[in-house]
Amino acid sequence: MSQLHLDHLDALEHEAVHILREAAVQFPRAAILFSGGKDSLVLAALARKAFAPSRPPFALLHVDTGHNFPETLAFRDAFARDFGFKLLVRRVQDTIDAGRAIEETGPQASRNALQTITLLDAIAELQLDAALGGGRRDEEKARAKERIFSHRDDFGQWDPKNQRPELWNLYNGRKRPGEHFRVFPLSNWTELDVWCYIQREQLPLPSLYFAHEREVFLRHGSLLAASPVLPLLPGETPRRERVRFRTVGDMTCTGAVRSTAATLDEIIAEVAAARQTERGTRHDDRRSETAMEDRKRAGYF
């Protein structure tokens, strides 16, 4: 009698495909939150696999802060076109212009947190009952608390003390009018799993993930990209270094790491040996001990 053998990546893939199909059944109006980063592109690729040969029943939704890396935006558009997804873009600048958000000022100013208002407005406008994200439990302690089907109240808020139990692979998507869910099919993946899956499936990537020469400067321990949206403070001097990015969020809060990893094999080896966490370069997570949880409670990704 033959035995079915699944390796680690196969098992993770099968679980994610099951969750994506379950989400499609329980949520007729769902979209994939797409940043152009490695996690959301893996999620989109899994959605294609889950519903092949049909098109996935999810559009891609990107919340553009206006301070995103140009490389990420170019990749976003090419990925949606080449993989056959409908791309929906909502802009933080439009939220500011409408008086729904107030731009931060000062040397720590960032639009990262303002994305929450734009995201919740988009969910209401599009009448989404679920937003599927590439969040993983190993990224950050607040994300480790999330259920795979994560309930949001009618204000889009998350309460970590009031989550529904998830037994085995049973997911409860029942909600009242006005509420919605966030769904995280990659919850049980690690950063290394994502990189190994990208390599196995030969998925395309933004160039930011590979080592390249760039003007950077040091601010509070983070190597930030020199950019017109990041005015320099006294004493800050950009210098050219060989770096790459482990995350590709808003330019004002996403730090680079010094690296020579220019291939997937080299990135995987670097990640496997890394002592710093993936989000250790993120300026926005350093605002307080509970920065991510505070943002998530308010409706962040």
mmCIF file of C-alpha atoms in Angstrom:
data_model
loop_
_atom_site.group_PDB
_atom_site.id
_atom_site.type_symbol
_atom_site.label_atom_id
_atom_site.label_comp_id
_atom_site.label_asym_id
_atom_site.label_seq_id
_atom_site.Cartn_x
_atom_site.Cartn_y
_atom_site.Cartn_z
ATOM 1 C CA MET A 1 0.000 0.000 0.000
ATOM 2 C CA SER A 2 1.487 3.246 -1.072
ATOM 3 C CA GLN A 3 1.895 6.059 1.427
ATOM 4 C CA LEU A 4 1.297 9.728 0.694
ATOM 5 C CA HIS A 5 4.406 11.669 1.618
ATOM 6 C CA LEU A 6 4.307 15.449 1.913
ATOM 7 C CA ASP A 7 7.377 17.511 2.546
ATOM 8 C CA HIS A 8 7.252 20.627 4.726
ATOM 9 C CA LEU A 9 6.459 23.058 1.906
ATOM 10 C CA ASP A 10 3.821 20.735 0.438
ATOM 11 C CA ALA A 11 2.057 20.582 3.809
ATOM 12 C CA LEU A 12 2.078 24.374 4.162
ATOM 13 C CA GLU A 13 0.858 24.789 0.596
ATOM 14 C CA HIS A 14 -2.006 22.341 1.114
ATOM 15 C CA GLU A 15 -3.076 24.116 4.303
ATOM 16 C CA ALA A 16 -3.034 27.537 2.595
ATOM 17 C CA VAL A 17 -4.979 26.231 -0.401
ATOM 18 C CA HIS A 18 -7.592 24.763 1.968
ATOM 19 C CA ILE A 19 -7.901 28.106 3.794
ATOM 20 C CA LEU A 20 -8.210 30.045 0.529
ATOM 21 C CA ARG A 21 -10.971 27.726 -0.695
ATOM 22 C CA GLU A 22 -12.718 27.931 2.688
ATOM 23 C CA ALA A 23 -12.529 31.733 2.557
ATOM 24 C CA ALA A 24 -14.018 31.747 -0.943
ATOM 25 C CA VAL A 25 -16.960 29.647 0.296
ATOM 26 C CA GLN A 26 -17.639 31.680 3.430
ATOM 27 C CA PHE A 27 -16.936 35.176 2.063
ATOM 28 C CA PRO A 28 -18.468 35.994 -1.329
ATOM 29 C CA ARG A 29 -16.886 39.492 -1.338
ATOM 30 C CA ALA A 30 -13.216 39.085 -0.463
ATOM 31 C CA ALA A 31 -9.964 40.605 -1.719
ATOM 32 C CA ILE A 32 -6.261 39.907 -1.236
ATOM 33 C CA LEU A 33 -4.333 42.697 0.474
ATOM 34 C CA PHE A 34 -1.381 43.106 -1.867
ATOM 35 C CA SER A 35 1.689 45.168 -1.021
ATOM 36 C CA GLY A 36 4.004 43.802 -3.693
ATOM 37 C CA GLY A 37 6.044 42.141 -0.956
ATOM 38 C CA LYS A 38 7.102 38.500 -0.806
ATOM 39 C CA ASP A 39 4.288 37.329 1.489
ATOM 40 C CA SER A 40 1.418 38.831 -0.472
ATOM 41 C CA LEU A 41 2.832 37.636 -3.789
ATOM 42 C CA VAL A 42 3.100 34.083 -2.397
ATOM 43 C CA LEU A 43 -0.499 34.384 -1.207
ATOM 44 C CA ALA A 44 -1.637 35.528 -4.649
ATOM 45 C CA ALA A 45 0.284 32.691 -6.329
ATOM 46 C CA LEU A 46 -1.356 30.192 -3.953
ATOM 47 C CA ALA A 47 -4.768 31.636 -4.829
ATOM 48 C CA ARG A 48 -4.062 30.940 -8.496
ATOM 49 C CA LYS A 49 -3.117 27.391 -7.646
ATOM 50 C CA ALA A 50 -6.171 26.907 -5.392
ATOM 51 C CA PHE A 51 -8.657 27.766 -8.138
ATOM 52 C CA ALA A 52 -6.826 26.694 -11.310
ATOM 53 C CA PRO A 53 -7.732 26.514 -14.121
ATOM 54 C CA SER A 54 -10.322 29.179 -13.183
ATOM 55 C CA ARG A 55 -9.274 32.667 -12.151
ATOM 56 C CA PRO A 56 -9.075 33.267 -8.375
ATOM 57 C CA PRO A 57 -12.294 34.850 -7.029
ATOM 58 C CA PHE A 58 -10.258 37.611 -5.352
ATOM 59 C CA ALA A 59 -9.020 40.965 -6.641
ATOM 60 C CA LEU A 60 -5.769 42.459 -5.343
ATOM 61 C CA LEU A 61 -6.189 45.522 -3.108
ATOM 62 C CA HIS A 62 -3.197 47.797 -2.538
ATOM 63 C CA VAL A 63 -3.211 50.751 -0.146
ATOM 64 C CA ASP A 64 -0.630 53.148 -1.575
ATOM 65 C CA THR A 65 0.864 55.505 1.003
ATOM 66 C CA GLY A 66 2.358 57.733 -1.707
ATOM 67 C CA HIS A 67 5.720 56.947 -0.115
ATOM 68 C CA ASN A 68 6.173 53.458 -1.506
ATOM 69 C CA PHE A 69 9.357 52.408 -3.260
ATOM 70 C CA PRO A 70 9.036 52.973 -7.043
ATOM 71 C CA GLU A 71 10.408 49.453 -7.591
ATOM 72 C CA THR A 72 7.514 48.021 -5.567
ATOM 73 C CA LEU A 73 4.859 49.904 -7.527
ATOM 74 C CA ALA A 74 6.337 48.787 -10.857
ATOM 75 C CA PHE A 75 6.403 45.194 -9.625
ATOM 76 C CA ARG A 76 2.808 45.463 -8.324
ATOM 77 C CA ASP A 77 1.466 46.518 -11.712
ATOM 78 C CA ALA A 78 3.479 43.906 -13.641
ATOM 79 C CA PHE A 79 2.488 41.089 -11.252
ATOM 80 C CA ALA A 80 -1.243 41.889 -11.467
ATOM 81 C CA ARG A 81 -1.054 42.085 -15.257
ATOM 82 C CA ASP A 82 1.047 38.954 -15.773
ATOM 83 C CA PHE A 83 -0.848 36.802 -13.262
ATOM 84 C CA GLY A 84 -4.305 37.893 -14.439
ATOM 85 C CA PHE A 85 -5.542 39.689 -11.321
ATOM 86 C CA LYS A 86 -7.805 42.726 -11.138
ATOM 87 C CA LEU A 87 -5.837 45.378 -9.219
ATOM 88 C CA LEU A 88 -7.619 47.856 -6.944
ATOM 89 C CA VAL A 89 -5.537 50.760 -5.605
ATOM 90 C CA ARG A 90 -6.649 53.138 -2.869
ATOM 91 C CA ARG A 91 -4.384 56.051 -1.925
ATOM 92 C CA VAL A 92 -3.609 57.570 1.465
ATOM 93 C CA GLN A 93 -3.205 60.946 -0.265
ATOM 94 C CA ASP A 94 -6.896 60.833 -1.253
ATOM 95 C CA THR A 95 -7.804 60.149 2.383
ATOM 96 C CA ILE A 96 -5.744 63.148 3.499
ATOM 97 C CA ASP A 97 -7.242 65.386 0.792
ATOM 98 C CA ALA A 98 -10.749 64.356 1.907
ATOM 99 C CA GLY A 99 -9.944 65.401 5.478
ATOM 100 C CA ARG A 100 -10.269 61.823 6.740
ATOM 101 C CA ALA A 101 -6.647 61.712 7.946
ATOM 102 C CA ILE A 102 -4.139 64.270 9.154
ATOM 103 C CA GLU A 103 -0.597 64.039 7.860
ATOM 104 C CA GLU A 104 2.001 63.665 10.572
ATOM 105 C CA THR A 105 4.697 66.297 10.916
ATOM 106 C CA GLY A 106 8.149 66.319 12.460
ATOM 107 C CA PRO A 107 11.236 64.167 12.049
ATOM 108 C CA GLN A 108 9.377 60.900 12.782
ATOM 109 C CA ALA A 109 6.503 61.636 10.380
ATOM 110 C CA SER A 110 5.184 58.628 8.467
ATOM 111 C CA ARG A 111 2.056 57.725 6.576
ATOM 112 C CA ASN A 112 2.265 54.096 7.612
ATOM 113 C CA ALA A 113 -0.374 54.282 10.346
ATOM 114 C CA LEU A 114 -2.631 56.422 8.131
ATOM 115 C CA GLN A 115 -3.059 53.403 5.867
ATOM 116 C CA THR A 116 -5.553 52.046 8.396
ATOM 117 C CA ILE A 117 -8.124 54.739 7.579
ATOM 118 C CA THR A 118 -7.702 54.230 3.833
ATOM 119 C CA LEU A 119 -7.951 50.457 4.255
ATOM 120 C CA LEU A 120 -11.130 50.613 6.343
ATOM 121 C CA ASP A 121 -12.658 53.108 3.922
ATOM 122 C CA ALA A 122 -11.832 50.756 1.028
ATOM 123 C CA ILE A 123 -13.362 47.757 2.821
ATOM 124 C CA ALA A 124 -16.555 49.762 3.400
ATOM 125 C CA GLU A 125 -16.622 51.174 -0.140
ATOM 126 C CA LEU A 126 -16.082 47.780 -1.767
ATOM 127 C CA GLN A 127 -18.388 46.067 0.785
ATOM 128 C CA LEU A 128 -15.748 43.436 1.450
ATOM 129 C CA ASP A 129 -16.641 40.768 3.961
ATOM 130 C CA ALA A 130 -13.042 39.523 4.156
ATOM 131 C CA ALA A 131 -9.561 40.862 3.466
ATOM 132 C CA LEU A 132 -6.944 38.159 2.956
ATOM 133 C CA GLY A 133 -3.447 39.060 4.107
ATOM 134 C CA GLY A 134 0.029 37.543 3.982
ATOM 135 C CA GLY A 135 0.671 38.093 7.706
ATOM 136 C CA ARG A 136 2.608 35.345 9.483
ATOM 137 C CA ARG A 137 2.734 34.534 13.186
ATOM 138 C CA ASP A 138 6.546 34.557 13.278
ATOM 139 C CA GLU A 139 6.757 38.197 12.164
ATOM 140 C CA GLU A 140 5.812 40.022 15.345
ATOM 141 C CA LYS A 141 4.232 39.205 18.708
ATOM 142 C CA ALA A 142 0.895 40.904 17.942
ATOM 143 C CA ARG A 143 0.595 38.949 14.711
ATOM 144 C CA ALA A 144 1.300 35.771 16.677
ATOM 145 C CA LYS A 145 -1.989 36.337 18.526
ATOM 146 C CA GLU A 146 -4.116 36.443 15.384
ATOM 147 C CA ARG A 147 -6.463 33.647 14.461
ATOM 148 C CA ILE A 148 -6.454 32.476 10.816
ATOM 149 C CA PHE A 149 -10.030 33.771 10.467
ATOM 150 C CA SER A 150 -9.691 36.973 12.493
ATOM 151 C CA HIS A 151 -12.870 38.836 13.376
ATOM 152 C CA ARG A 152 -13.198 42.633 13.055
ATOM 153 C CA ASP A 153 -16.095 44.557 14.592
ATOM 154 C CA ASP A 154 -18.259 47.083 12.749
ATOM 155 C CA PHE A 155 -15.561 49.736 13.336
ATOM 156 C CA GLY A 156 -12.926 47.471 11.751
ATOM 157 C CA GLN A 157 -11.291 46.952 15.138
ATOM 158 C CA TRP A 158 -9.606 43.794 16.449
ATOM 159 C CA ASP A 159 -9.855 42.652 20.066
ATOM 160 C CA PRO A 160 -7.196 40.039 20.874
ATOM 161 C CA LYS A 161 -9.097 39.060 24.048
ATOM 162 C CA ASN A 162 -12.289 38.306 22.156
ATOM 163 C CA GLN A 163 -11.228 35.934 19.425
ATOM 164 C CA ARG A 164 -13.084 32.859 18.329
ATOM 165 C CA PRO A 165 -11.484 29.484 18.975
ATOM 166 C CA GLU A 166 -10.126 27.622 15.961
ATOM 167 C CA LEU A 167 -10.190 23.860 16.406
ATOM 168 C CA TRP A 168 -8.094 21.903 13.931
ATOM 169 C CA ASN A 169 -9.025 23.252 10.478
ATOM 170 C CA LEU A 170 -12.503 24.492 11.356
ATOM 171 C CA TYR A 171 -12.862 28.208 10.674
ATOM 172 C CA ASN A 172 -15.824 30.268 11.843
ATOM 173 C CA GLY A 173 -16.637 33.156 9.495
ATOM 174 C CA ARG A 174 -20.049 34.073 10.857
ATOM 175 C CA LYS A 175 -20.456 37.795 11.297
ATOM 176 C CA ARG A 176 -23.074 40.462 11.801
ATOM 177 C CA PRO A 177 -23.842 43.235 9.291
ATOM 178 C CA GLY A 178 -21.012 45.767 9.162
ATOM 179 C CA GLU A 179 -18.403 43.371 10.518
ATOM 180 C CA HIS A 180 -15.729 41.697 8.442
ATOM 181 C CA PHE A 181 -12.877 39.213 8.733
ATOM 182 C CA ARG A 182 -9.187 39.236 8.037
ATOM 183 C CA VAL A 183 -7.922 35.883 6.790
ATOM 184 C CA PHE A 184 -4.274 34.811 7.087
ATOM 185 C CA PRO A 185 -3.544 31.630 5.094
ATOM 186 C CA LEU A 186 0.228 31.972 5.727
ATOM 187 C CA SER A 187 -0.089 32.146 9.528
ATOM 188 C CA ASN A 188 1.947 28.983 10.078
ATOM 189 C CA TRP A 189 4.715 29.874 7.599
ATOM 190 C CA THR A 190 8.087 31.325 8.575
ATOM 191 C CA GLU A 191 10.162 33.846 6.661
ATOM 192 C CA LEU A 192 12.428 30.992 5.562
ATOM 193 C CA ASP A 193 9.436 28.933 4.370
ATOM 194 C CA VAL A 194 8.335 31.855 2.186
ATOM 195 C CA TRP A 195 11.776 32.194 0.613
ATOM 196 C CA CYS A 196 12.078 28.457 -0.023
ATOM 197 C CA TYR A 197 8.605 28.416 -1.600
ATOM 198 C CA ILE A 198 9.463 31.372 -3.853
ATOM 199 C CA GLN A 199 12.565 29.501 -4.969
ATOM 200 C CA ARG A 200 10.676 26.234 -5.547
ATOM 201 C CA GLU A 201 7.864 27.911 -7.496
ATOM 202 C CA GLN A 202 10.222 30.338 -9.284
ATOM 203 C CA LEU A 203 8.044 33.328 -8.427
ATOM 204 C CA PRO A 204 9.036 36.838 -9.548
ATOM 205 C CA LEU A 205 10.252 39.354 -6.940
ATOM 206 C CA PRO A 206 10.768 43.110 -6.609
ATOM 207 C CA SER A 207 14.412 44.012 -7.169
ATOM 208 C CA LEU A 208 14.536 45.553 -3.672
ATOM 209 C CA TYR A 209 14.950 42.103 -2.141
ATOM 210 C CA PHE A 210 18.290 41.553 -3.865
ATOM 211 C CA ALA A 211 21.539 43.267 -2.856
ATOM 212 C CA HIS A 212 22.139 46.504 -4.765
ATOM 213 C CA GLU A 213 23.960 49.807 -4.414
ATOM 214 C CA ARG A 214 21.815 52.577 -2.867
ATOM 215 C CA GLU A 215 22.149 55.912 -1.052
ATOM 216 C CA VAL A 216 21.206 55.270 2.593
ATOM 217 C CA PHE A 217 21.568 57.022 5.908
ATOM 218 C CA LEU A 218 21.416 55.869 9.511
ATOM 219 C CA ARG A 219 18.541 57.022 11.742
ATOM 220 C CA HIS A 220 17.922 55.497 15.176
ATOM 221 C CA GLY A 221 19.662 52.282 14.155
ATOM 222 C CA SER A 222 17.808 51.859 10.841
ATOM 223 C CA LEU A 223 19.423 52.220 7.413
ATOM 224 C CA LEU A 224 16.807 54.273 5.573
ATOM 225 C CA ALA A 225 16.790 54.976 1.842
ATOM 226 C CA ALA A 226 17.705 58.541 0.850
ATOM 227 C CA SER A 227 14.558 60.044 -0.641
ATOM 228 C CA PRO A 228 12.752 63.382 -1.040
ATOM 229 C CA VAL A 229 10.032 62.046 1.298
ATOM 230 C CA LEU A 230 12.617 61.633 4.083
ATOM 231 C CA PRO A 231 14.202 65.041 4.831
ATOM 232 C CA LEU A 232 17.579 64.654 6.469
ATOM 233 C CA LEU A 233 18.102 65.773 10.047
ATOM 234 C CA PRO A 234 21.240 67.609 11.221
ATOM 235 C CA GLY A 235 24.154 65.191 11.293
ATOM 236 C CA GLU A 236 22.618 62.714 8.843
ATOM 237 C CA THR A 237 24.724 62.131 5.736
ATOM 238 C CA PRO A 238 23.728 59.704 2.971
ATOM 239 C CA ARG A 239 26.380 57.305 1.799
ATOM 240 C CA ARG A 240 26.380 54.654 -0.874
ATOM 241 C CA GLU A 241 26.201 51.098 0.464
ATOM 242 C CA ARG A 242 25.372 47.628 -0.781
ATOM 243 C CA VAL A 243 22.052 46.726 0.835
ATOM 244 C CA ARG A 244 18.841 44.840 0.376
ATOM 245 C CA PHE A 245 15.407 44.938 2.054
ATOM 246 C CA ARG A 246 13.748 42.129 4.011
ATOM 247 C CA THR A 247 10.387 43.946 3.917
ATOM 248 C CA VAL A 248 9.151 46.431 1.305
ATOM 249 C CA GLY A 249 6.789 48.761 3.166
ATOM 250 C CA ASP A 250 6.563 52.534 3.271
ATOM 251 C CA MET A 251 9.935 54.220 2.590
ATOM 252 C CA THR A 252 9.684 56.379 5.697
ATOM 253 C CA CYS A 253 9.805 53.438 8.079
ATOM 254 C CA THR A 254 11.357 50.507 6.188
ATOM 255 C CA GLY A 255 15.025 49.940 6.869
ATOM 256 C CA ALA A 256 17.571 48.100 4.729
ATOM 257 C CA VAL A 257 20.205 45.592 5.793
ATOM 258 C CA ARG A 258 23.783 45.526 4.586
ATOM 259 C CA SER A 259 24.016 42.503 2.341
ATOM 260 C CA THR A 260 25.759 40.945 -0.626
ATOM 261 C CA ALA A 261 22.942 38.401 -1.239
ATOM 262 C CA ALA A 262 22.165 38.786 -4.932
ATOM 263 C CA THR A 263 20.548 35.404 -5.627
ATOM 264 C CA LEU A 264 17.779 33.374 -4.015
ATOM 265 C CA ASP A 265 20.289 30.808 -2.753
ATOM 266 C CA GLU A 266 22.277 33.581 -1.073
ATOM 267 C CA ILE A 267 19.144 35.186 0.428
ATOM 268 C CA ILE A 268 18.001 31.848 1.864
ATOM 269 C CA ALA A 269 21.430 31.263 3.387
ATOM 270 C CA GLU A 270 21.431 34.795 4.822
ATOM 271 C CA VAL A 271 17.930 34.466 6.317
ATOM 272 C CA ALA A 272 18.773 31.057 7.799
ATOM 273 C CA ALA A 273 21.784 32.556 9.600
ATOM 274 C CA ALA A 274 20.224 35.925 10.545
ATOM 275 C CA ARG A 275 20.178 36.950 14.219
ATOM 276 C CA GLN A 276 18.028 40.040 13.647
ATOM 277 C CA THR A 277 14.290 39.551 13.191
ATOM 278 C CA GLU A 278 12.679 40.313 9.857
ATOM 279 C CA ARG A 279 10.908 43.405 11.229
ATOM 280 C CA GLY A 280 13.923 44.489 13.250
ATOM 281 C CA THR A 281 14.616 47.144 10.633
ATOM 282 C CA ARG A 282 11.067 48.556 10.727
ATOM 283 C CA HIS A 283 11.028 52.030 12.277
ATOM 284 C CA ASP A 284 7.241 51.943 12.838
ATOM 285 C CA ASP A 285 7.479 48.958 15.200
ATOM 286 C CA ARG A 286 9.808 50.889 17.492
ATOM 287 C CA ARG A 287 7.379 53.667 18.369
ATOM 288 C CA SER A 288 6.291 51.747 21.455
ATOM 289 C CA GLU A 289 6.424 48.252 22.931
ATOM 290 C CA THR A 290 2.898 47.624 21.630
ATOM 291 C CA ALA A 291 3.115 49.590 18.373
ATOM 292 C CA MET A 292 1.919 46.771 16.104
ATOM 293 C CA GLU A 293 -0.852 45.637 18.452
ATOM 294 C CA ASP A 294 -2.073 49.225 18.835
ATOM 295 C CA ARG A 295 -2.242 49.588 15.043
ATOM 296 C CA LYS A 296 -3.957 46.237 14.619
ATOM 297 C CA ARG A 297 -6.558 47.049 17.262
ATOM 298 C CA ALA A 298 -7.414 50.142 15.220
ATOM 299 C CA GLY A 299 -7.831 48.102 12.036
ATOM 300 C CA TYR A 300 -4.325 47.896 10.550
ATOM 301 C CA PHE A 301 -3.282 45.008 8.299
#
